[in-house]
Tab-separated table of C-alpha atoms and ligand atoms in Angstrom:
chain	number	residue	atom	x	y	z
A	1	UNK	CA	0.000	0.000	0.000
A	2	UNK	CA	1.271	3.499	-0.825
A	3	UNK	CA	2.291	5.958	1.871
A	4	UNK	CA	3.041	9.671	2.097
A	5	UNK	CA	6.255	10.827	3.754
A	6	UNK	CA	5.713	14.428	4.894
A	7	UNK	CA	8.340	16.837	6.211
A	8	UNK	CA	7.107	19.765	8.259
A	9	UNK	CA	6.567	22.520	9.052
A	10	UNK	CA	5.655	23.969	5.648
A	11	UNK	CA	4.384	27.309	4.471
A	12	UNK	CA	2.125	27.239	1.390
A	13	UNK	CA	2.520	29.877	-1.295
A	14	UNK	CA	1.195	29.985	-4.864
A	15	UNK	CA	-1.770	28.844	-6.931
A	16	UNK	CA	-3.580	25.497	-6.883
A	17	UNK	CA	-6.023	24.277	-9.601
A	18	UNK	CA	-9.244	23.038	-7.980
A	19	UNK	CA	-10.620	19.927	-9.727
A	20	UNK	CA	-14.198	19.026	-10.596
A	21	UNK	CA	-16.295	17.862	-7.638
A	22	UNK	CA	-16.222	14.112	-6.909
A	23	UNK	CA	-19.685	14.292	-5.328
A	24	UNK	CA	-21.125	15.977	-8.397
A	25	UNK	CA	-19.309	13.781	-10.930
A	26	UNK	CA	-20.535	10.454	-9.504
A	27	UNK	CA	-24.313	11.155	-9.730
A	28	UNK	CA	-23.791	12.939	-13.053
A	29	UNK	CA	-22.177	9.827	-14.556
A	30	UNK	CA	-25.188	7.773	-13.378
A	31	UNK	CA	-27.605	10.269	-14.922
A	32	UNK	CA	-26.248	9.223	-18.335
A	33	UNK	CA	-28.188	5.950	-17.825
A	34	UNK	CA	-31.403	7.957	-18.321
A	35	UNK	CA	-30.809	8.431	-22.049
A	36	UNK	CA	-29.593	6.345	-25.006
A	37	UNK	CA	-27.815	9.391	-26.429
A	38	UNK	CA	-24.224	10.439	-25.631
A	39	UNK	CA	-23.579	12.674	-22.591
A	40	UNK	CA	-20.412	14.792	-22.806
A	41	UNK	CA	-18.875	15.770	-19.454
A	42	UNK	CA	-16.104	18.319	-18.864
A	43	UNK	CA	-13.927	19.116	-15.836
A	44	UNK	CA	-13.888	15.421	-14.847
A	45	UNK	CA	-11.592	14.885	-11.833
A	46	UNK	CA	-8.943	12.129	-12.075
A	47	UNK	CA	-9.905	10.104	-8.983
A	48	UNK	CA	-10.072	6.466	-7.896
A	49	UNK	CA	-13.811	6.784	-7.268
A	50	UNK	CA	-14.279	8.105	-10.819
A	51	UNK	CA	-12.513	5.096	-12.349
A	52	UNK	CA	-14.497	2.792	-10.056
A	53	UNK	CA	-17.757	4.326	-11.286
A	54	UNK	CA	-16.587	4.004	-14.914
A	55	UNK	CA	-15.809	0.316	-14.266
A	56	UNK	CA	-19.278	-0.214	-12.802
A	57	UNK	CA	-21.040	1.499	-15.725
A	58	UNK	CA	-18.929	-0.415	-18.262
A	59	UNK	CA	-19.974	-3.677	-16.538
A	60	UNK	CA	-23.573	-2.666	-17.299
A	61	UNK	CA	-22.622	-2.296	-20.971
A	62	UNK	CA	-22.268	1.478	-21.011
A	63	UNK	CA	-19.715	2.855	-23.498
A	64	UNK	CA	-17.355	5.403	-21.981
A	65	UNK	CA	-14.627	7.354	-23.754
A	66	UNK	CA	-12.169	9.060	-21.406
A	67	UNK	CA	-9.697	11.830	-22.278
A	68	UNK	CA	-7.850	12.314	-18.963
A	69	UNK	CA	-5.529	14.996	-20.303
A	70	UNK	CA	-8.482	17.209	-21.180
A	71	UNK	CA	-10.528	16.142	-18.155
A	72	UNK	CA	-13.287	15.004	-20.539
A	73	UNK	CA	-15.445	11.907	-20.932
A	74	UNK	CA	-18.339	10.893	-23.146
A	75	UNK	CA	-20.828	8.339	-21.804
A	76	UNK	CA	-23.305	6.472	-24.020
A	77	UNK	CA	-25.783	4.037	-22.433
A	78	UNK	CA	-27.484	2.985	-25.658
A	79	UNK	CA	-27.504	-0.769	-25.199
A	80	UNK	CA	-27.111	-2.184	-21.689
A	81	UNK	CA	-25.990	-5.788	-21.235
A	82	UNK	CA	-26.904	-5.896	-17.538
A	83	UNK	CA	-28.832	-4.041	-14.852
A	84	UNK	CA	-26.824	-5.522	-11.958
A	85	UNK	CA	-24.314	-3.644	-9.786
A	86	UNK	CA	-22.406	-6.437	-8.099
A	87	UNK	CA	-21.064	-6.548	-4.547
A	88	UNK	CA	-17.395	-6.622	-5.593
A	89	UNK	CA	-17.718	-3.110	-7.052
A	90	UNK	CA	-20.355	-1.622	-4.733
A	91	UNK	CA	-18.361	-2.624	-1.628
A	92	UNK	CA	-15.467	-0.386	-2.780
A	93	UNK	CA	-17.686	2.627	-3.422
A	94	UNK	CA	-21.030	3.311	-1.773
A	95	UNK	CA	-21.974	5.865	-4.399
A	96	UNK	CA	-22.660	2.873	-6.698
A	97	UNK	CA	-26.155	2.987	-5.191
A	98	UNK	CA	-26.749	5.923	-7.562
A	99	UNK	CA	-27.380	3.539	-10.489
A	100	UNK	CA	-30.529	2.244	-8.764
A	101	UNK	CA	-32.886	5.125	-9.587
A	102	UNK	CA	-31.809	5.614	-13.225
A	103	UNK	CA	-31.841	1.855	-14.033
A	104	UNK	CA	-35.352	1.507	-12.586
A	105	UNK	CA	-36.611	4.582	-14.409
A	106	UNK	CA	-35.143	3.728	-17.822
A	107	UNK	CA	-34.951	-0.082	-17.766
A	108	UNK	CA	-37.692	-0.854	-15.218
A	109	UNK	CA	-35.421	-3.164	-13.241
A	110	UNK	CA	-32.233	-3.116	-11.184
A	111	UNK	CA	-30.262	-5.422	-8.921
A	112	UNK	CA	-27.863	-3.443	-6.763
A	113	UNK	CA	-25.779	-4.799	-3.905
A	114	UNK	CA	-26.488	-3.204	-0.547
A	115	UNK	CA	-23.438	-0.994	0.075
A	116	UNK	CA	-22.705	-2.647	3.421
A	117	UNK	CA	-20.881	-1.028	6.304
A	118	UNK	CA	-18.462	1.844	6.086
A	119	UNK	CA	-15.781	3.170	8.426
A	120	UNK	CA	-17.623	6.409	9.258
A	121	UNK	CA	-21.022	4.950	9.949
A	122	UNK	CA	-23.823	2.524	9.190
A	123	UNK	CA	-25.053	4.607	6.242
A	124	UNK	CA	-28.335	2.825	5.457
A	125	UNK	CA	-30.190	3.401	2.162
A	126	UNK	CA	-33.724	3.007	3.538
A	127	UNK	CA	-34.769	6.442	2.265
A	128	UNK	CA	-33.718	5.605	-1.285
A	129	UNK	CA	-35.862	2.462	-1.101
A	130	UNK	CA	-38.802	4.182	0.598
A	131	UNK	CA	-38.973	6.861	-2.093
A	132	UNK	CA	-38.722	4.425	-5.003
A	133	UNK	CA	-41.451	2.235	-3.496
A	134	UNK	CA	-43.685	5.328	-3.259
A	135	UNK	CA	-43.022	5.783	-6.993
A	136	UNK	CA	-44.318	2.277	-7.678
A	137	UNK	CA	-41.179	0.153	-7.581
A	138	UNK	CA	-41.463	-3.389	-6.212
A	139	UNK	CA	-38.334	-3.810	-4.103
A	140	UNK	CA	-37.120	-6.804	-2.084
A	141	UNK	CA	-33.862	-7.136	-0.180
A	142	UNK	CA	-32.445	-10.619	-0.701
A	143	UNK	CA	-28.947	-12.113	-0.239
A	144	UNK	CA	-27.452	-8.667	0.310
A	145	UNK	CA	-28.993	-7.250	-2.855
A	146	UNK	CA	-31.681	-4.673	-3.567
A	147	UNK	CA	-33.863	-6.306	-6.248
A	148	UNK	CA	-36.163	-3.759	-7.842
A	149	UNK	CA	-38.612	-3.800	-10.743
A	150	UNK	CA	-41.523	-1.738	-11.990
A	151	UNK	CA	-44.000	-1.595	-14.892
A	152	UNK	CA	-43.561	2.179	-14.912
A	153	UNK	CA	-42.541	4.603	-12.177
A	154	UNK	CA	-45.256	7.057	-11.220
A	155	UNK	CA	-44.680	10.490	-9.692
A	156	UNK	CA	-45.235	10.664	-5.919
A	157	UNK	CA	-45.049	13.019	-2.948
A	158	UNK	CA	-42.023	11.921	-0.913
A	159	UNK	CA	-40.879	13.325	2.410
A	160	UNK	CA	-37.427	12.082	3.375
A	161	UNK	CA	-37.148	11.117	7.080
A	162	UNK	CA	-33.532	12.365	7.038
A	163	UNK	CA	-31.713	14.726	4.697
A	164	UNK	CA	-29.774	12.421	2.376
A	165	UNK	CA	-27.599	13.643	-0.488
A	166	UNK	CA	-27.484	10.497	-2.625
A	167	UNK	CA	-31.028	9.635	-1.569
A	168	UNK	CA	-32.244	12.953	-2.995
A	169	UNK	CA	-30.152	12.385	-6.138
A	170	UNK	CA	-31.465	8.845	-6.709
A	171	UNK	CA	-35.091	9.962	-6.377
A	172	UNK	CA	-34.570	13.086	-8.500
A	173	UNK	CA	-33.105	10.998	-11.344
A	174	UNK	CA	-35.843	8.345	-11.094
A	175	UNK	CA	-38.561	11.030	-11.126
A	176	UNK	CA	-37.259	12.485	-14.414
A	177	UNK	CA	-38.783	9.552	-16.347
A	178	UNK	CA	-41.708	8.775	-14.032
A	179	UNK	CA	-45.280	9.448	-15.120
A	180	UNK	CA	-46.507	12.719	-13.646
A	181	UNK	CA	-45.203	14.938	-10.859
A	182	UNK	CA	-42.861	14.043	-8.010
A	183	UNK	CA	-42.301	16.286	-5.006
A	184	UNK	CA	-39.329	15.563	-2.717
A	185	UNK	CA	-39.675	17.279	0.673
A	186	UNK	CA	-36.799	17.538	3.183
A	187	UNK	CA	-34.485	17.249	0.190
A	188	UNK	CA	-30.721	17.764	0.437
A	189	UNK	CA	-29.633	21.221	-0.767
A	190	UNK	CA	-25.938	20.626	-1.534
A	191	UNK	CA	-24.431	22.459	-4.558
A	192	UNK	CA	-23.759	19.029	-6.087
A	193	UNK	CA	-27.557	18.419	-6.150
A	194	UNK	CA	-27.977	21.649	-8.153
A	195	UNK	CA	-25.148	20.640	-10.501
A	196	UNK	CA	-26.895	17.298	-11.161
A	197	UNK	CA	-30.198	19.118	-11.712
A	198	UNK	CA	-28.492	21.439	-14.210
A	199	UNK	CA	-27.309	18.441	-16.223
A	200	UNK	CA	-30.760	16.802	-16.040
A	201	UNK	CA	-32.417	20.007	-17.251
A	202	UNK	CA	-30.003	20.154	-20.184
A	203	UNK	CA	-31.127	16.579	-20.960
A	204	UNK	CA	-34.735	17.826	-21.113
A	205	UNK	CA	-35.846	17.116	-17.552
A	206	UNK	CA	-38.404	19.408	-15.890
A	207	UNK	CA	-36.964	20.110	-12.419
A	208	UNK	CA	-37.455	23.050	-10.072
A	209	UNK	CA	-36.556	23.776	-6.444
A	210	UNK	CA	-33.164	22.045	-6.508
A	211	UNK	CA	-30.956	23.695	-3.874
A	212	UNK	CA	-33.968	24.102	-1.582
A	213	UNK	CA	-35.680	21.608	0.748
A	214	UNK	CA	-38.480	21.020	-1.771
A	215	UNK	CA	-37.753	19.722	-5.277
A	216	UNK	CA	-40.462	19.267	-7.917
A	217	UNK	CA	-39.991	17.082	-11.007
A	218	UNK	CA	-42.451	16.583	-13.876
A	219	UNK	CA	-41.585	13.263	-15.554
A	220	UNK	CA	-40.794	13.132	-19.291
A	221	UNK	CA	-41.156	10.340	-21.851
A	222	UNK	CA	-37.468	10.389	-22.739
A	223	UNK	CA	-34.353	12.453	-22.086
A	224	UNK	CA	-31.737	13.433	-24.629
A	225	UNK	CA	-27.938	13.611	-24.635
A	226	UNK	CA	-26.254	16.782	-23.348
A	227	UNK	CA	-22.951	18.457	-22.501
A	228	UNK	CA	-22.060	19.557	-18.975
A	229	UNK	CA	-19.128	21.010	-17.054
A	230	UNK	CA	-18.816	19.684	-13.495
A	231	UNK	CA	-18.827	22.259	-10.690
A	232	UNK	CA	-15.549	22.797	-8.776
A	233	UNK	CA	-14.908	20.655	-5.687
A	234	UNK	CA	-15.755	22.861	-2.695
A	235	UNK	CA	-14.391	20.192	-0.304
A	236	UNK	CA	-11.030	20.045	-2.089
A	237	UNK	CA	-10.916	23.859	-2.043
A	238	UNK	CA	-11.856	23.835	1.650
A	239	UNK	CA	-9.181	21.227	2.344
A	240	UNK	CA	-6.430	23.339	0.756
A	241	UNK	CA	-7.770	26.368	2.660
A	242	UNK	CA	-7.397	24.481	5.947
A	243	UNK	CA	-3.845	23.535	4.953
A	244	UNK	CA	-3.046	27.261	4.574
A	245	UNK	CA	-4.742	28.001	7.920
A	246	UNK	CA	-2.712	25.334	9.741
A	247	UNK	CA	0.643	25.996	8.021
A	248	UNK	CA	0.418	29.699	7.158
A	249	UNK	CA	0.802	31.129	3.669
A	250	UNK	CA	-0.939	32.750	0.727
A	251	UNK	CA	-2.677	30.505	-1.803
A	252	UNK	CA	-4.966	31.196	-4.765
A	253	UNK	CA	-7.655	28.512	-5.241
A	254	UNK	CA	-8.048	28.590	-9.013
A	255	UNK	CA	-11.606	27.729	-10.080
A	256	UNK	CA	-13.210	28.133	-6.640
A	257	UNK	CA	-16.148	30.475	-6.030
A	258	UNK	CA	-17.744	31.887	-2.873
A	259	UNK	CA	-21.354	30.652	-2.859
A	260	UNK	CA	-20.781	26.863	-2.434
A	261	UNK	CA	-18.001	27.591	0.107
A	262	UNK	CA	-19.844	30.279	2.094
A	263	UNK	CA	-19.784	28.712	5.538
A	264	UNK	CA	-16.263	27.314	5.028
A	265	UNK	CA	-15.032	30.820	4.194
A	266	UNK	CA	-16.875	32.270	7.215
A	267	UNK	CA	-15.125	29.757	9.494
A	268	UNK	CA	-11.765	30.512	7.887
A	269	UNK	CA	-12.311	34.250	8.565
A	270	UNK	CA	-13.343	33.375	12.137
A	271	UNK	CA	-9.995	31.649	12.685
A	272	UNK	CA	-8.037	34.614	11.348
A	273	UNK	CA	-7.823	34.139	7.582
A	274	UNK	CA	-7.846	36.949	5.028
A	275	UNK	CA	-10.153	35.830	2.210
A	276	UNK	CA	-10.468	37.698	-1.066
A	277	UNK	CA	-12.626	36.744	-3.986
A	278	UNK	CA	-11.174	37.275	-7.454
A	279	UNK	CA	-12.631	36.649	-10.915
A	280	UNK	CA	-11.364	33.103	-11.379
A	281	UNK	CA	-10.898	31.975	-7.819
A	282	UNK	CA	-10.461	32.731	-4.123
A	283	UNK	CA	-7.308	33.860	-2.323
A	284	UNK	CA	-6.628	32.574	1.207
A	285	UNK	CA	-4.010	34.211	3.408
A	286	UNK	CA	-2.986	33.198	6.915
A	287	UNK	CA	-0.085	34.816	8.747
A	288	UNK	CA	0.708	33.576	12.263
A	289	UNK	CA	-1.250	31.139	14.343
A	290	UNK	CA	-4.957	30.589	13.601
A	291	UNK	CA	-7.566	31.037	16.348
A	292	UNK	CA	-9.704	28.082	17.451
A	293	UNK	CA	-13.085	27.761	15.774
A	294	UNK	CA	-15.999	25.652	17.030
A	295	UNK	CA	-18.691	24.171	14.805
A	296	UNK	CA	-21.363	21.519	14.437
A	297	UNK	CA	-21.735	19.580	11.177
A	298	UNK	CA	-25.111	19.653	9.435
A	299	UNK	CA	-26.581	19.364	5.928
A	300	UNK	CA	-25.892	22.201	3.457
A	301	UNK	CA	-26.036	25.204	3.868
A	302	UNK	CA	-24.724	24.161	7.292
A	303	UNK	CA	-21.133	23.133	8.038
A	304	UNK	CA	-20.151	20.175	5.818
A	305	UNK	CA	-19.297	16.941	7.631
A	306	UNK	CA	-16.717	16.410	4.866
A	307	UNK	CA	-14.792	19.392	6.254
A	308	UNK	CA	-14.777	18.262	9.918
A	309	UNK	CA	-11.414	16.433	10.005
A	310	UNK	CA	-9.670	19.228	8.132
A	311	UNK	CA	-10.849	21.897	10.573
A	312	UNK	CA	-9.899	19.630	13.473
A	313	UNK	CA	-6.358	19.707	12.080
A	314	UNK	CA	-6.492	23.521	12.062
A	315	UNK	CA	-7.845	23.608	15.624
A	316	UNK	CA	-5.090	21.273	16.821
A	317	UNK	CA	-2.475	24.006	16.170
A	318	UNK	CA	-4.736	27.032	16.840
A	319	UNK	CA	-4.777	29.482	19.735
A	320	UNK	CA	-7.550	28.404	22.133
A	321	UNK	CA	-9.996	25.524	22.519
A	322	UNK	CA	-12.668	24.428	20.035
A	323	UNK	CA	-15.758	22.250	20.410
A	324	UNK	CA	-16.602	20.135	17.365
A	325	UNK	CA	-19.903	18.297	17.097
A	326	UNK	CA	-20.356	15.634	14.373
A	327	UNK	CA	-24.105	15.375	13.792
A	328	UNK	CA	-24.236	13.529	10.460
A	329	UNK	CA	-22.247	10.314	10.906
A	330	UNK	CA	-21.957	8.227	14.046
A	331	UNK	CA	-18.273	7.344	13.750
A	332	UNK	CA	-16.426	10.167	12.062
A	333	UNK	CA	-13.726	10.866	14.668
A	334	UNK	CA	-11.300	8.090	13.669
A	335	UNK	CA	-8.688	10.686	12.741
A	336	UNK	CA	-8.558	11.748	16.418
A	337	UNK	CA	-6.469	8.736	17.538
A	338	UNK	CA	-4.014	9.428	14.734
A	339	UNK	CA	-3.839	13.174	15.460
A	340	UNK	CA	-3.072	12.356	19.117
A	341	UNK	CA	0.018	10.505	17.830
A	342	UNK	CA	1.130	13.793	16.288
A	343	UNK	CA	0.816	15.492	19.700
A	344	UNK	CA	-2.654	17.023	19.340
A	345	UNK	CA	-4.732	17.634	22.473
A	346	UNK	CA	-8.200	16.224	21.687
A	347	UNK	CA	-10.815	14.570	23.885
A	348	UNK	CA	-13.946	12.863	22.555
A	349	UNK	CA	-17.259	12.304	24.309
A	350	UNK	CA	-19.932	10.726	22.091
A	351	UNK	CA	-20.259	12.818	18.953
A	352	UNK	CA	-18.511	15.837	20.460
A	353	UNK	CA	-14.772	16.509	20.573
A	354	UNK	CA	-12.818	19.207	22.381
A	355	UNK	CA	-9.593	20.390	20.727
A	356	UNK	CA	-7.038	22.534	22.575
A	357	UNK	CA	-4.454	24.000	20.239
A	358	UNK	CA	-0.762	23.205	20.911
A	359	UNK	CA	2.245	25.366	19.993
A	360	UNK	CA	3.415	22.696	17.588
A	361	UNK	CA	2.722	19.105	16.590
A	362	UNK	CA	5.568	16.559	16.260
A	363	UNK	CA	5.972	14.271	13.224
A	364	UNK	CA	4.987	10.602	13.680
A	365	UNK	CA	3.819	7.485	11.813
A	366	UNK	CA	0.028	7.605	11.359
A	367	UNK	CA	-2.615	5.708	9.399
A	368	UNK	CA	-5.415	7.009	7.197
A	369	UNK	CA	-8.810	5.457	7.995
A	370	UNK	CA	-11.166	7.168	5.525
A	371	UNK	CA	-11.123	9.808	2.815
A	372	UNK	CA	-11.502	13.027	4.774
A	373	UNK	CA	-9.617	11.733	7.839
A	374	UNK	CA	-6.591	11.219	5.581
A	375	UNK	CA	-6.885	14.826	4.383
A	376	UNK	CA	-6.883	15.981	8.023
A	377	UNK	CA	-3.742	13.933	8.699
A	378	UNK	CA	-1.903	15.400	5.705
A	379	UNK	CA	-2.691	18.906	6.997
A	380	UNK	CA	-1.522	18.039	10.523
A	381	UNK	CA	1.674	16.405	9.229
A	382	UNK	CA	2.536	19.474	7.096
A	383	UNK	CA	2.091	21.713	10.168
A	384	UNK	CA	4.118	19.404	12.466
A	385	UNK	CA	7.827	19.751	13.334
A	386	UNK	CA	9.776	16.884	11.754
A	387	UNK	CA	8.739	14.105	9.423
A	388	UNK	CA	5.641	11.926	9.375
A	389	UNK	CA	4.584	8.854	7.424
A	390	UNK	CA	0.902	8.491	6.564
A	391	UNK	CA	-0.047	4.935	5.649
A	392	UNK	CA	-3.011	3.673	3.531
A	393	UNK	CA	-3.011	6.772	1.387
A	394	UNK	CA	-5.345	5.002	-1.076
A	395	UNK	CA	-8.144	6.528	1.007
A	396	UNK	CA	-6.949	9.974	-0.057
A	397	UNK	CA	-6.647	9.074	-3.747
A	398	UNK	CA	-10.342	8.185	-3.814
A	399	UNK	CA	-11.329	11.832	-3.545
A	400	UNK	CA	-8.297	14.080	-4.144
A	401	UNK	CA	-6.608	14.456	-7.524
A	402	UNK	CA	-2.784	14.236	-7.191
A	403	UNK	CA	-2.824	15.920	-3.760
A	404	UNK	CA	0.928	15.373	-3.247
A	405	UNK	CA	1.741	17.035	-6.588
A	406	UNK	CA	-0.539	19.996	-5.842
A	407	UNK	CA	0.861	20.455	-2.313
A	408	UNK	CA	4.503	20.251	-3.436
A	409	UNK	CA	3.805	22.917	-6.060
A	410	UNK	CA	2.807	25.164	-3.130
A	411	UNK	CA	6.057	24.508	-1.253
A	412	UNK	CA	5.140	21.492	0.866
A	413	UNK	CA	7.406	18.405	1.132
A	414	UNK	CA	5.267	15.355	0.475
A	415	UNK	CA	6.803	12.210	-1.011
A	416	UNK	CA	4.568	9.382	-2.285
A	417	UNK	CA	6.231	6.080	-1.339
A	418	UNK	CA	5.146	3.140	-3.495
A	419	UNK	CA	5.399	-0.166	-1.630
B	501	LIG	C1	-22.933	11.986	0.563
B	501	LIG	O1	-22.981	10.688	1.100
B	501	LIG	C2	-21.484	12.208	0.182
B	501	LIG	N1	-21.090	11.238	-0.834
B	501	LIG	C3	-20.605	12.078	1.423
B	501	LIG	O2	-19.280	12.381	1.029
B	501	LIG	C4	-21.059	13.098	2.461
B	501	LIG	O3	-20.296	12.925	3.629
B	501	LIG	C5	-22.542	12.885	2.769
B	501	LIG	O4	-23.310	12.951	1.549
B	501	LIG	C6	-23.087	13.941	3.720
B	501	LIG	O5	-22.884	15.213	3.174
B	501	LIG	C7	-21.478	11.451	-2.116
B	501	LIG	O6	-22.161	12.410	-2.430
B	501	LIG	C8	-21.024	10.448	-3.118
B	501	LIG	P1	-26.263	10.914	3.225
B	501	LIG	P2	-24.419	9.998	1.355
B	501	LIG	O7	-27.187	9.944	2.582
B	501	LIG	O8	-25.399	10.479	0.374
B	501	LIG	C9	-28.367	8.873	6.923
B	501	LIG	C10	-16.987	12.114	0.945
B	501	LIG	O9	-16.164	12.223	1.851
B	501	LIG	N2	-29.158	8.145	5.901
B	501	LIG	O10	-26.462	12.364	2.984
B	501	LIG	O11	-24.180	8.525	1.470
B	501	LIG	C11	-26.904	8.476	6.909
B	501	LIG	O12	-26.678	7.350	7.726
B	501	LIG	C12	-18.272	11.382	1.201
B	501	LIG	O13	-16.882	12.622	-0.197
B	501	LIG	C13	-30.188	7.311	6.317
B	501	LIG	O14	-30.434	7.148	7.518
B	501	LIG	O15	-24.788	10.562	2.786
B	501	LIG	C14	-26.220	9.704	7.453
B	501	LIG	O16	-26.288	9.677	8.860
B	501	LIG	C15	-18.277	10.723	2.553
B	501	LIG	N3	-30.926	6.655	5.373
B	501	LIG	C16	-27.105	10.852	6.950
B	501	LIG	O17	-28.345	10.257	6.571
B	501	LIG	C17	-30.695	6.808	4.039
B	501	LIG	O18	-31.426	6.195	3.219
B	501	LIG	C18	-26.543	11.582	5.739
B	501	LIG	O19	-26.202	10.610	4.784
B	501	LIG	C19	-29.643	7.660	3.632
B	501	LIG	C20	-28.895	8.316	4.577
């Protein structure tokens, strides 16, 4: 397994290109199942999860042309050979569940492995299933698989018990080809939902209310091919911003914009950052030690759970004490044990952690446990005195495009060690 060797402390200066958003790209690829015509997608990030999704779609018989150099792909689902997403692929990427809605809507059947457990929490998909059943799908759970079929999906009024990002996306895509009107109440409002809705509208879907808690979709007979540019990755941009906050420096996030990052930028200001918005990006400056900043994670427009570990890394070297409450996932503090090895002062009680900033962290061997935890560890290691080794860096490569290359271009010292 590959590792990162990180020498610290670093200061980060320069410009970093922000890639297309992983959590927009994955549902957008699945939306291509809703039409037999080609869907052209630009600003595709080069990530492990992206290639995993391409492998899954190709196993269904979807044709995919990829031009990595130009961050472009063209997806054509004109003749499927299967409507089954098998366990061996789904277990490596939970977002595979996003083929369920489109396959049901377009092909009237789907067999998708239950995603199974995940490091950060149980992550059930009961709301996906509840909504599809309300739209007329017959669904049974057998031998670890969701087996679904329908004569024709029919629009329904669905109120989600919990705000679920991929649940909202699955139901929104299914509703695009259902008969009649679907209303999704208590919908997720993430910018990635709006990006998916923008693609669906360019395919001919009739969607309104995306980005609010109530989304309305009028089903169409068919959808057509389209072209779409994926929104920038606000979590990658937020991650680099936290690296500047923890290490100090002056970095331009090329391609980022304020709206999707609003609360992240407010928190960065709160901990002492100078933020300026320019035409093609956002500039983040931190000089001296950041101040502690408390927060509680919640669905967008609240504080993103995907930014929790990164801000914990900032708090671990900040002036003061911060209280962090993780309200979305039940087990998303696994980075704490590893940050303690770097000398951080963190205590955890249930879903709340208290972080008292230290003058400096000390390099150590640590282990990545999940995607965003590994990002938090990279930030901590860059801020620490001395060298660190971060193991199981494959977690990071799932959701960050060439993070070592991007960080070294800003003046960090990160070496990728291939075992
Ligand atoms: C999406 O996951 C993201 N993944 C996650 O990003 C992100 O952390 C999460 O939303 C929350 O923002 C993608 O978009 C591919 P949820 P998702 O359904 O949709 C409960 C990353 O780091 N729930 O919004 O799987 C669930 O247990 C990843 O990029 C149900 O109870 O998350 C959780 O507590 C990690 N029943 C809460 O809702 C359901 O049917 C939010 O989960 C669905 C969810």
